[in-house]
Short mmCIF file of N, CA and C in Angstrom, two decimals:
data_model
loop_
_atom_site.label_atom_id
_atom_site.label_comp_id
_atom_site.label_asym_id
_atom_site.label_seq_id
_atom_site.Cartn_x
_atom_site.Cartn_y
_atom_site.Cartn_z
N MET A 1 -20.57 -18.39 -27.28
CA MET A 1 -20.85 -19.33 -28.36
C MET A 1 -21.87 -20.35 -27.86
N LYS A 2 -22.82 -20.69 -28.71
CA LYS A 2 -23.80 -21.71 -28.36
C LYS A 2 -23.16 -23.08 -28.32
N LYS A 3 -23.79 -23.99 -27.58
CA LYS A 3 -23.29 -25.37 -27.45
C LYS A 3 -23.97 -26.27 -28.47
N ILE A 4 -23.35 -27.40 -28.71
CA ILE A 4 -23.94 -28.47 -29.51
C ILE A 4 -24.34 -29.58 -28.55
N GLY A 5 -25.55 -30.04 -28.66
CA GLY A 5 -25.99 -31.19 -27.88
C GLY A 5 -25.69 -32.47 -28.64
N ILE A 6 -25.03 -33.40 -27.99
CA ILE A 6 -24.78 -34.72 -28.57
C ILE A 6 -25.58 -35.71 -27.74
N VAL A 7 -26.54 -36.35 -28.40
CA VAL A 7 -27.42 -37.27 -27.68
C VAL A 7 -27.34 -38.63 -28.36
N MET A 8 -27.04 -39.65 -27.55
CA MET A 8 -26.96 -41.02 -28.05
C MET A 8 -28.15 -41.80 -27.51
N GLY A 9 -28.68 -42.69 -28.32
CA GLY A 9 -29.76 -43.55 -27.87
C GLY A 9 -29.28 -44.62 -26.91
N SER A 10 -27.99 -44.91 -26.96
CA SER A 10 -27.37 -45.93 -26.11
C SER A 10 -25.89 -45.62 -25.99
N ASP A 11 -25.28 -46.04 -24.90
CA ASP A 11 -23.85 -45.82 -24.77
C ASP A 11 -23.05 -46.65 -25.78
N SER A 12 -23.70 -47.62 -26.40
CA SER A 12 -23.01 -48.39 -27.46
C SER A 12 -22.74 -47.53 -28.70
N ASP A 13 -23.39 -46.36 -28.78
CA ASP A 13 -23.17 -45.43 -29.89
C ASP A 13 -21.93 -44.56 -29.67
N LEU A 14 -21.33 -44.63 -28.49
CA LEU A 14 -20.21 -43.76 -28.14
C LEU A 14 -19.01 -43.85 -29.08
N PRO A 15 -18.60 -45.05 -29.53
CA PRO A 15 -17.44 -45.07 -30.44
C PRO A 15 -17.66 -44.24 -31.71
N VAL A 16 -18.87 -44.17 -32.19
CA VAL A 16 -19.17 -43.33 -33.36
C VAL A 16 -19.25 -41.87 -32.92
N ALA A 17 -19.96 -41.60 -31.84
CA ALA A 17 -20.15 -40.23 -31.36
C ALA A 17 -18.82 -39.55 -31.02
N GLU A 18 -17.83 -40.34 -30.58
CA GLU A 18 -16.54 -39.75 -30.23
C GLU A 18 -15.88 -39.03 -31.40
N LYS A 19 -16.19 -39.43 -32.62
CA LYS A 19 -15.64 -38.74 -33.78
C LYS A 19 -16.21 -37.32 -33.88
N ALA A 20 -17.48 -37.16 -33.52
CA ALA A 20 -18.07 -35.82 -33.49
C ALA A 20 -17.49 -35.01 -32.33
N ILE A 21 -17.34 -35.66 -31.19
CA ILE A 21 -16.77 -35.00 -30.02
C ILE A 21 -15.37 -34.50 -30.34
N ASP A 22 -14.55 -35.34 -30.97
CA ASP A 22 -13.19 -34.95 -31.32
C ASP A 22 -13.18 -33.77 -32.29
N THR A 23 -14.10 -33.76 -33.23
CA THR A 23 -14.19 -32.66 -34.20
C THR A 23 -14.58 -31.36 -33.50
N LEU A 24 -15.55 -31.42 -32.60
CA LEU A 24 -15.95 -30.22 -31.87
C LEU A 24 -14.83 -29.73 -30.96
N LYS A 25 -14.09 -30.67 -30.36
CA LYS A 25 -12.93 -30.27 -29.54
C LYS A 25 -11.91 -29.54 -30.40
N GLU A 26 -11.61 -30.10 -31.57
CA GLU A 26 -10.64 -29.47 -32.48
C GLU A 26 -11.06 -28.05 -32.84
N LEU A 27 -12.37 -27.84 -33.04
CA LEU A 27 -12.89 -26.53 -33.40
C LEU A 27 -13.12 -25.63 -32.18
N GLU A 28 -12.91 -26.19 -31.00
CA GLU A 28 -13.16 -25.47 -29.74
C GLU A 28 -14.58 -24.97 -29.65
N ILE A 29 -15.52 -25.83 -30.02
CA ILE A 29 -16.95 -25.53 -29.92
C ILE A 29 -17.49 -26.30 -28.73
N PRO A 30 -18.16 -25.62 -27.81
CA PRO A 30 -18.66 -26.30 -26.61
C PRO A 30 -19.76 -27.30 -26.94
N TYR A 31 -19.85 -28.34 -26.13
CA TYR A 31 -20.83 -29.39 -26.35
C TYR A 31 -21.16 -30.05 -25.02
N GLU A 32 -22.27 -30.75 -25.01
CA GLU A 32 -22.64 -31.64 -23.91
C GLU A 32 -23.02 -32.98 -24.51
N VAL A 33 -22.75 -34.05 -23.78
CA VAL A 33 -23.04 -35.40 -24.26
C VAL A 33 -24.03 -36.06 -23.29
N HIS A 34 -25.07 -36.67 -23.86
CA HIS A 34 -26.10 -37.34 -23.05
C HIS A 34 -26.51 -38.66 -23.69
N VAL A 35 -27.07 -39.54 -22.89
CA VAL A 35 -27.70 -40.77 -23.38
C VAL A 35 -29.17 -40.69 -23.00
N TYR A 36 -30.02 -40.55 -24.01
CA TYR A 36 -31.47 -40.56 -23.84
C TYR A 36 -32.05 -41.43 -24.95
N SER A 37 -32.88 -42.35 -24.60
CA SER A 37 -33.49 -43.23 -25.57
C SER A 37 -34.89 -42.73 -25.95
N ALA A 38 -35.17 -42.73 -27.25
CA ALA A 38 -36.52 -42.35 -27.70
C ALA A 38 -37.57 -43.31 -27.17
N HIS A 39 -37.17 -44.54 -26.88
CA HIS A 39 -38.12 -45.56 -26.45
C HIS A 39 -38.06 -45.86 -24.95
N ARG A 40 -36.87 -45.83 -24.37
CA ARG A 40 -36.73 -46.21 -22.96
C ARG A 40 -36.76 -45.01 -22.00
N THR A 41 -36.39 -43.82 -22.50
CA THR A 41 -36.46 -42.61 -21.67
C THR A 41 -37.08 -41.46 -22.47
N PRO A 42 -38.29 -41.67 -22.99
CA PRO A 42 -38.89 -40.64 -23.85
C PRO A 42 -39.16 -39.32 -23.14
N ILE A 43 -39.47 -39.36 -21.86
CA ILE A 43 -39.75 -38.13 -21.12
C ILE A 43 -38.47 -37.29 -21.01
N GLN A 44 -37.36 -37.93 -20.65
CA GLN A 44 -36.10 -37.21 -20.51
C GLN A 44 -35.61 -36.68 -21.86
N ALA A 45 -35.78 -37.47 -22.91
CA ALA A 45 -35.39 -37.01 -24.25
C ALA A 45 -36.20 -35.79 -24.65
N ALA A 46 -37.51 -35.84 -24.41
CA ALA A 46 -38.38 -34.71 -24.75
C ALA A 46 -38.03 -33.47 -23.93
N GLU A 47 -37.77 -33.65 -22.64
CA GLU A 47 -37.41 -32.51 -21.78
C GLU A 47 -36.11 -31.87 -22.24
N PHE A 48 -35.14 -32.70 -22.60
CA PHE A 48 -33.87 -32.16 -23.07
C PHE A 48 -34.10 -31.28 -24.30
N SER A 49 -34.82 -31.80 -25.28
CA SER A 49 -34.99 -31.03 -26.52
C SER A 49 -35.92 -29.83 -26.34
N LYS A 50 -36.93 -29.95 -25.49
CA LYS A 50 -37.83 -28.81 -25.22
C LYS A 50 -37.07 -27.64 -24.61
N ASN A 51 -36.09 -27.94 -23.78
CA ASN A 51 -35.35 -26.90 -23.05
C ASN A 51 -34.00 -26.55 -23.67
N ALA A 52 -33.65 -27.18 -24.78
CA ALA A 52 -32.31 -27.02 -25.35
C ALA A 52 -32.00 -25.57 -25.71
N ARG A 53 -32.92 -24.88 -26.34
CA ARG A 53 -32.65 -23.50 -26.74
C ARG A 53 -32.39 -22.63 -25.50
N ASP A 54 -33.25 -22.75 -24.50
CA ASP A 54 -33.08 -21.98 -23.27
C ASP A 54 -31.81 -22.35 -22.51
N ASN A 55 -31.33 -23.56 -22.74
CA ASN A 55 -30.11 -24.02 -22.07
C ASN A 55 -28.84 -23.74 -22.86
N GLY A 56 -28.94 -22.92 -23.91
CA GLY A 56 -27.75 -22.46 -24.62
C GLY A 56 -27.30 -23.29 -25.79
N PHE A 57 -28.13 -24.20 -26.26
CA PHE A 57 -27.76 -25.02 -27.41
C PHE A 57 -28.14 -24.33 -28.71
N GLY A 58 -27.35 -24.58 -29.75
CA GLY A 58 -27.64 -24.05 -31.07
C GLY A 58 -28.03 -25.12 -32.06
N ALA A 59 -27.73 -26.37 -31.76
CA ALA A 59 -28.08 -27.52 -32.62
C ALA A 59 -27.91 -28.78 -31.79
N ILE A 60 -28.53 -29.84 -32.26
CA ILE A 60 -28.46 -31.14 -31.59
C ILE A 60 -28.05 -32.19 -32.61
N ILE A 61 -27.13 -33.05 -32.22
CA ILE A 61 -26.76 -34.21 -33.04
C ILE A 61 -27.26 -35.45 -32.31
N ALA A 62 -28.03 -36.27 -33.01
CA ALA A 62 -28.63 -37.47 -32.41
C ALA A 62 -28.03 -38.72 -33.07
N PHE A 63 -27.49 -39.61 -32.24
CA PHE A 63 -26.90 -40.87 -32.70
C PHE A 63 -27.82 -42.02 -32.31
N ALA A 64 -28.21 -42.84 -33.28
CA ALA A 64 -29.05 -43.99 -32.95
C ALA A 64 -28.93 -45.04 -34.06
N GLY A 65 -29.01 -46.28 -33.64
CA GLY A 65 -28.99 -47.40 -34.57
C GLY A 65 -30.33 -48.08 -34.61
N LYS A 66 -30.42 -49.07 -35.46
CA LYS A 66 -31.62 -49.90 -35.64
C LYS A 66 -32.85 -49.04 -35.92
N ALA A 67 -33.85 -49.02 -35.03
CA ALA A 67 -35.08 -48.28 -35.28
C ALA A 67 -34.82 -46.78 -35.41
N ALA A 68 -33.81 -46.27 -34.73
CA ALA A 68 -33.29 -44.90 -34.89
C ALA A 68 -34.36 -43.82 -34.87
N HIS A 69 -35.19 -43.82 -33.87
CA HIS A 69 -36.23 -42.79 -33.75
C HIS A 69 -35.78 -41.57 -32.98
N LEU A 70 -34.59 -41.59 -32.42
CA LEU A 70 -34.15 -40.53 -31.52
C LEU A 70 -34.14 -39.15 -32.18
N ALA A 71 -33.57 -39.02 -33.36
CA ALA A 71 -33.49 -37.70 -34.00
C ALA A 71 -34.88 -37.12 -34.21
N GLY A 72 -35.80 -37.93 -34.67
CA GLY A 72 -37.17 -37.45 -34.89
C GLY A 72 -37.86 -37.10 -33.59
N ALA A 73 -37.63 -37.90 -32.55
CA ALA A 73 -38.25 -37.62 -31.25
C ALA A 73 -37.72 -36.31 -30.69
N LEU A 74 -36.43 -36.05 -30.85
CA LEU A 74 -35.87 -34.78 -30.39
C LEU A 74 -36.39 -33.62 -31.23
N ALA A 75 -36.41 -33.79 -32.54
CA ALA A 75 -36.87 -32.73 -33.44
C ALA A 75 -38.33 -32.37 -33.21
N ALA A 76 -39.11 -33.32 -32.77
CA ALA A 76 -40.53 -33.06 -32.51
C ALA A 76 -40.74 -32.10 -31.36
N ASN A 77 -39.70 -31.92 -30.54
CA ASN A 77 -39.84 -31.10 -29.34
C ASN A 77 -38.98 -29.84 -29.33
N THR A 78 -38.41 -29.48 -30.48
CA THR A 78 -37.59 -28.26 -30.56
C THR A 78 -37.66 -27.71 -31.98
N THR A 79 -37.38 -26.42 -32.09
CA THR A 79 -37.21 -25.83 -33.41
C THR A 79 -35.74 -25.62 -33.74
N LEU A 80 -34.86 -26.08 -32.86
CA LEU A 80 -33.43 -26.07 -33.18
C LEU A 80 -33.15 -27.09 -34.27
N PRO A 81 -32.10 -26.89 -35.05
CA PRO A 81 -31.74 -27.90 -36.03
C PRO A 81 -31.29 -29.19 -35.34
N VAL A 82 -31.77 -30.31 -35.86
CA VAL A 82 -31.39 -31.63 -35.37
C VAL A 82 -30.74 -32.37 -36.52
N ILE A 83 -29.57 -32.94 -36.24
CA ILE A 83 -28.83 -33.71 -37.23
C ILE A 83 -28.82 -35.16 -36.76
N GLY A 84 -29.33 -36.04 -37.58
CA GLY A 84 -29.36 -37.46 -37.25
C GLY A 84 -28.15 -38.18 -37.81
N VAL A 85 -27.54 -39.01 -36.98
CA VAL A 85 -26.44 -39.86 -37.42
C VAL A 85 -26.89 -41.31 -37.27
N PRO A 86 -27.23 -41.96 -38.38
CA PRO A 86 -27.57 -43.38 -38.29
C PRO A 86 -26.32 -44.19 -37.93
N VAL A 87 -26.47 -45.05 -36.94
CA VAL A 87 -25.33 -45.82 -36.46
C VAL A 87 -25.44 -47.25 -36.97
N LYS A 88 -24.35 -47.72 -37.56
CA LYS A 88 -24.30 -49.09 -38.09
C LYS A 88 -24.48 -50.09 -36.97
N SER A 89 -25.35 -51.05 -37.20
CA SER A 89 -25.53 -52.13 -36.22
C SER A 89 -25.28 -53.46 -36.93
N SER A 90 -25.33 -54.52 -36.17
CA SER A 90 -25.08 -55.83 -36.75
C SER A 90 -26.27 -56.34 -37.57
N THR A 91 -27.42 -55.69 -37.40
CA THR A 91 -28.62 -56.21 -38.05
C THR A 91 -28.62 -56.01 -39.56
N LEU A 92 -28.65 -54.77 -40.01
CA LEU A 92 -28.72 -54.47 -41.44
C LEU A 92 -27.62 -53.50 -41.88
N ASP A 93 -26.48 -53.53 -41.21
CA ASP A 93 -25.35 -52.66 -41.53
C ASP A 93 -25.71 -51.18 -41.50
N GLY A 94 -26.71 -50.79 -40.74
CA GLY A 94 -27.08 -49.39 -40.60
C GLY A 94 -28.12 -48.90 -41.57
N LEU A 95 -28.49 -49.73 -42.53
CA LEU A 95 -29.51 -49.29 -43.49
C LEU A 95 -30.84 -49.03 -42.79
N ASP A 96 -31.19 -49.85 -41.81
CA ASP A 96 -32.42 -49.63 -41.05
C ASP A 96 -32.38 -48.28 -40.35
N ALA A 97 -31.25 -47.95 -39.73
CA ALA A 97 -31.11 -46.67 -39.03
C ALA A 97 -31.13 -45.50 -40.01
N LEU A 98 -30.48 -45.67 -41.16
CA LEU A 98 -30.48 -44.61 -42.17
C LEU A 98 -31.91 -44.30 -42.62
N LEU A 99 -32.65 -45.33 -42.96
CA LEU A 99 -34.02 -45.11 -43.44
C LEU A 99 -34.90 -44.52 -42.35
N ALA A 100 -34.75 -44.98 -41.12
CA ALA A 100 -35.56 -44.45 -40.01
C ALA A 100 -35.22 -42.99 -39.74
N THR A 101 -33.97 -42.61 -39.92
CA THR A 101 -33.55 -41.24 -39.62
C THR A 101 -33.92 -40.28 -40.74
N VAL A 102 -33.77 -40.70 -41.96
CA VAL A 102 -33.99 -39.79 -43.09
C VAL A 102 -35.48 -39.63 -43.44
N GLN A 103 -36.31 -40.59 -43.10
CA GLN A 103 -37.73 -40.56 -43.49
C GLN A 103 -38.59 -39.87 -42.42
N MET A 104 -38.40 -38.57 -42.22
CA MET A 104 -39.19 -37.82 -41.25
C MET A 104 -40.47 -37.32 -41.91
N PRO A 105 -41.53 -37.21 -41.11
CA PRO A 105 -42.78 -36.68 -41.68
C PRO A 105 -42.67 -35.19 -41.98
N SER A 106 -43.46 -34.71 -42.89
CA SER A 106 -43.48 -33.28 -43.22
C SER A 106 -43.72 -32.47 -41.96
N GLY A 107 -42.96 -31.39 -41.83
CA GLY A 107 -43.11 -30.50 -40.68
C GLY A 107 -42.12 -30.75 -39.56
N ILE A 108 -41.44 -31.89 -39.57
CA ILE A 108 -40.45 -32.22 -38.53
C ILE A 108 -39.15 -32.62 -39.24
N PRO A 109 -38.40 -31.63 -39.74
CA PRO A 109 -37.18 -31.98 -40.49
C PRO A 109 -36.05 -32.45 -39.58
N VAL A 110 -35.28 -33.37 -40.11
CA VAL A 110 -34.04 -33.83 -39.49
C VAL A 110 -33.01 -33.90 -40.61
N ALA A 111 -31.92 -33.17 -40.45
CA ALA A 111 -30.82 -33.31 -41.39
C ALA A 111 -30.17 -34.65 -41.09
N THR A 112 -29.82 -35.40 -42.12
CA THR A 112 -29.25 -36.73 -41.91
C THR A 112 -27.94 -36.83 -42.66
N VAL A 113 -26.94 -37.35 -41.98
CA VAL A 113 -25.64 -37.58 -42.61
C VAL A 113 -25.49 -39.07 -42.88
N ALA A 114 -24.37 -39.46 -43.41
CA ALA A 114 -24.12 -40.85 -43.76
C ALA A 114 -24.12 -41.75 -42.53
N ILE A 115 -24.27 -43.03 -42.76
CA ILE A 115 -24.15 -44.02 -41.69
C ILE A 115 -22.78 -43.83 -41.03
N ASP A 116 -22.79 -43.67 -39.70
CA ASP A 116 -21.58 -43.42 -38.91
C ASP A 116 -20.89 -42.11 -39.28
N GLY A 117 -21.62 -41.17 -39.86
CA GLY A 117 -21.04 -39.91 -40.34
C GLY A 117 -20.90 -38.85 -39.26
N ALA A 118 -20.28 -39.20 -38.17
CA ALA A 118 -20.18 -38.32 -37.01
C ALA A 118 -19.39 -37.04 -37.29
N GLN A 119 -18.27 -37.15 -37.99
CA GLN A 119 -17.47 -35.95 -38.25
C GLN A 119 -18.26 -34.94 -39.07
N ASN A 120 -18.96 -35.40 -40.12
CA ASN A 120 -19.75 -34.47 -40.92
C ASN A 120 -20.90 -33.88 -40.12
N ALA A 121 -21.46 -34.65 -39.20
CA ALA A 121 -22.52 -34.11 -38.35
C ALA A 121 -21.99 -32.96 -37.50
N ALA A 122 -20.81 -33.14 -36.93
CA ALA A 122 -20.21 -32.08 -36.12
C ALA A 122 -19.89 -30.86 -36.97
N LEU A 123 -19.35 -31.09 -38.15
CA LEU A 123 -19.03 -29.96 -39.03
C LEU A 123 -20.30 -29.24 -39.47
N LEU A 124 -21.35 -29.98 -39.77
CA LEU A 124 -22.62 -29.35 -40.16
C LEU A 124 -23.19 -28.54 -39.00
N ALA A 125 -23.14 -29.07 -37.80
CA ALA A 125 -23.61 -28.33 -36.63
C ALA A 125 -22.79 -27.04 -36.45
N ALA A 126 -21.48 -27.14 -36.63
CA ALA A 126 -20.62 -25.96 -36.52
C ALA A 126 -20.96 -24.94 -37.61
N GLN A 127 -21.25 -25.42 -38.81
CA GLN A 127 -21.63 -24.50 -39.89
C GLN A 127 -22.95 -23.80 -39.55
N MET A 128 -23.86 -24.51 -38.91
CA MET A 128 -25.11 -23.88 -38.50
C MET A 128 -24.84 -22.76 -37.49
N LEU A 129 -23.96 -23.03 -36.54
CA LEU A 129 -23.60 -21.99 -35.57
C LEU A 129 -22.91 -20.81 -36.26
N SER A 130 -22.13 -21.12 -37.30
CA SER A 130 -21.33 -20.08 -37.95
C SER A 130 -22.17 -19.06 -38.71
N ILE A 131 -23.43 -19.33 -38.91
CA ILE A 131 -24.31 -18.36 -39.57
C ILE A 131 -24.34 -17.06 -38.77
N GLU A 132 -24.36 -17.20 -37.46
CA GLU A 132 -24.44 -16.04 -36.57
C GLU A 132 -23.18 -15.83 -35.73
N ASP A 133 -22.20 -16.71 -35.86
CA ASP A 133 -21.04 -16.67 -34.98
C ASP A 133 -19.77 -16.64 -35.81
N LYS A 134 -19.16 -15.45 -35.91
CA LYS A 134 -17.96 -15.29 -36.73
C LYS A 134 -16.80 -16.14 -36.22
N GLU A 135 -16.70 -16.31 -34.90
CA GLU A 135 -15.63 -17.14 -34.33
C GLU A 135 -15.74 -18.58 -34.85
N ALA A 136 -16.95 -19.11 -34.86
CA ALA A 136 -17.16 -20.47 -35.39
C ALA A 136 -16.82 -20.51 -36.88
N ALA A 137 -17.22 -19.48 -37.62
CA ALA A 137 -16.92 -19.42 -39.05
C ALA A 137 -15.41 -19.41 -39.30
N ASP A 138 -14.69 -18.63 -38.51
CA ASP A 138 -13.24 -18.56 -38.67
C ASP A 138 -12.58 -19.90 -38.36
N LYS A 139 -13.06 -20.60 -37.35
CA LYS A 139 -12.50 -21.90 -36.99
C LYS A 139 -12.75 -22.93 -38.09
N LEU A 140 -13.94 -22.87 -38.67
CA LEU A 140 -14.26 -23.78 -39.77
C LEU A 140 -13.37 -23.50 -40.98
N GLN A 141 -13.17 -22.23 -41.29
CA GLN A 141 -12.32 -21.87 -42.42
C GLN A 141 -10.88 -22.34 -42.20
N ALA A 142 -10.39 -22.17 -40.99
CA ALA A 142 -9.03 -22.61 -40.68
C ALA A 142 -8.91 -24.13 -40.82
N LYS A 143 -9.92 -24.86 -40.39
CA LYS A 143 -9.91 -26.32 -40.54
C LYS A 143 -9.89 -26.71 -42.01
N ARG A 144 -10.72 -26.05 -42.80
CA ARG A 144 -10.73 -26.34 -44.24
C ARG A 144 -9.35 -26.13 -44.85
N GLU A 145 -8.70 -25.05 -44.44
CA GLU A 145 -7.36 -24.76 -44.97
C GLU A 145 -6.36 -25.82 -44.54
N ARG A 146 -6.43 -26.26 -43.28
CA ARG A 146 -5.52 -27.32 -42.80
C ARG A 146 -5.79 -28.62 -43.57
N ASP A 147 -7.06 -28.94 -43.76
CA ASP A 147 -7.41 -30.17 -44.48
C ASP A 147 -6.93 -30.11 -45.93
N ALA A 148 -7.05 -28.95 -46.57
CA ALA A 148 -6.59 -28.81 -47.95
C ALA A 148 -5.07 -28.98 -48.02
N GLU A 149 -4.37 -28.42 -47.05
CA GLU A 149 -2.90 -28.53 -47.03
C GLU A 149 -2.47 -29.99 -46.90
N LYS A 150 -3.19 -30.77 -46.09
CA LYS A 150 -2.87 -32.20 -45.94
C LYS A 150 -3.02 -32.93 -47.27
N VAL A 151 -4.06 -32.61 -48.03
CA VAL A 151 -4.27 -33.25 -49.32
C VAL A 151 -3.16 -32.86 -50.29
N LEU A 152 -2.79 -31.58 -50.30
CA LEU A 152 -1.73 -31.13 -51.20
C LEU A 152 -0.38 -31.76 -50.85
N GLU A 153 -0.13 -31.98 -49.56
CA GLU A 153 1.10 -32.68 -49.16
C GLU A 153 1.10 -34.11 -49.68
N LYS A 154 -0.04 -34.77 -49.61
CA LYS A 154 -0.15 -36.14 -50.13
C LYS A 154 0.02 -36.14 -51.65
N ASP A 155 -0.55 -35.13 -52.32
CA ASP A 155 -0.40 -35.03 -53.76
C ASP A 155 1.07 -34.87 -54.13
N ALA A 156 1.76 -34.02 -53.42
CA ALA A 156 3.18 -33.80 -53.71
C ALA A 156 3.98 -35.08 -53.50
N ALA A 157 3.70 -35.82 -52.45
CA ALA A 157 4.42 -37.06 -52.17
C ALA A 157 4.16 -38.11 -53.26
N ILE A 158 2.92 -38.23 -53.67
CA ILE A 158 2.58 -39.20 -54.72
C ILE A 158 3.18 -38.77 -56.06
N SER A 159 3.07 -37.47 -56.37
CA SER A 159 3.64 -36.96 -57.64
C SER A 159 5.15 -37.19 -57.69
N ALA A 160 5.82 -36.97 -56.57
CA ALA A 160 7.27 -37.15 -56.53
C ALA A 160 7.64 -38.63 -56.71
N LYS A 161 6.82 -39.51 -56.18
CA LYS A 161 7.12 -40.94 -56.26
C LYS A 161 6.86 -41.49 -57.67
N TYR A 162 5.82 -40.98 -58.32
CA TYR A 162 5.44 -41.53 -59.63
C TYR A 162 5.62 -40.52 -60.74
#
């Protein structure tokens, strides 16, 4: 199975990124976690994304706040799918990061999830892997079924009470 790359622009993004890590752990999908800044370590960020396919990655999730150029910087150096997660900061509640992540120039796409949308980023990356990987597809289907059962249990409890 291919790995998912999780790249944070700063270790301050870790509390958000951990939600993606937990989701990938639950699905038993391999991953690696790195801190590379689009601005402070651009060479290392570029090298990571240039070599990601050869290093066994199937998709990259990029976490960044404020200027949030990381997803675009990674996408510029790979043809693997890149998913941007705008991280909420104290400045503009993440709106700056959302706009910076979603507004990519033509030819360099970045899929973007909601502000702090780490779980959906992990699920989207897993769905991308599942196109060619039946094991990943089966794990995603099982998760969907577990999630549906949890909702139905809540429905039954609420219906019984009211």
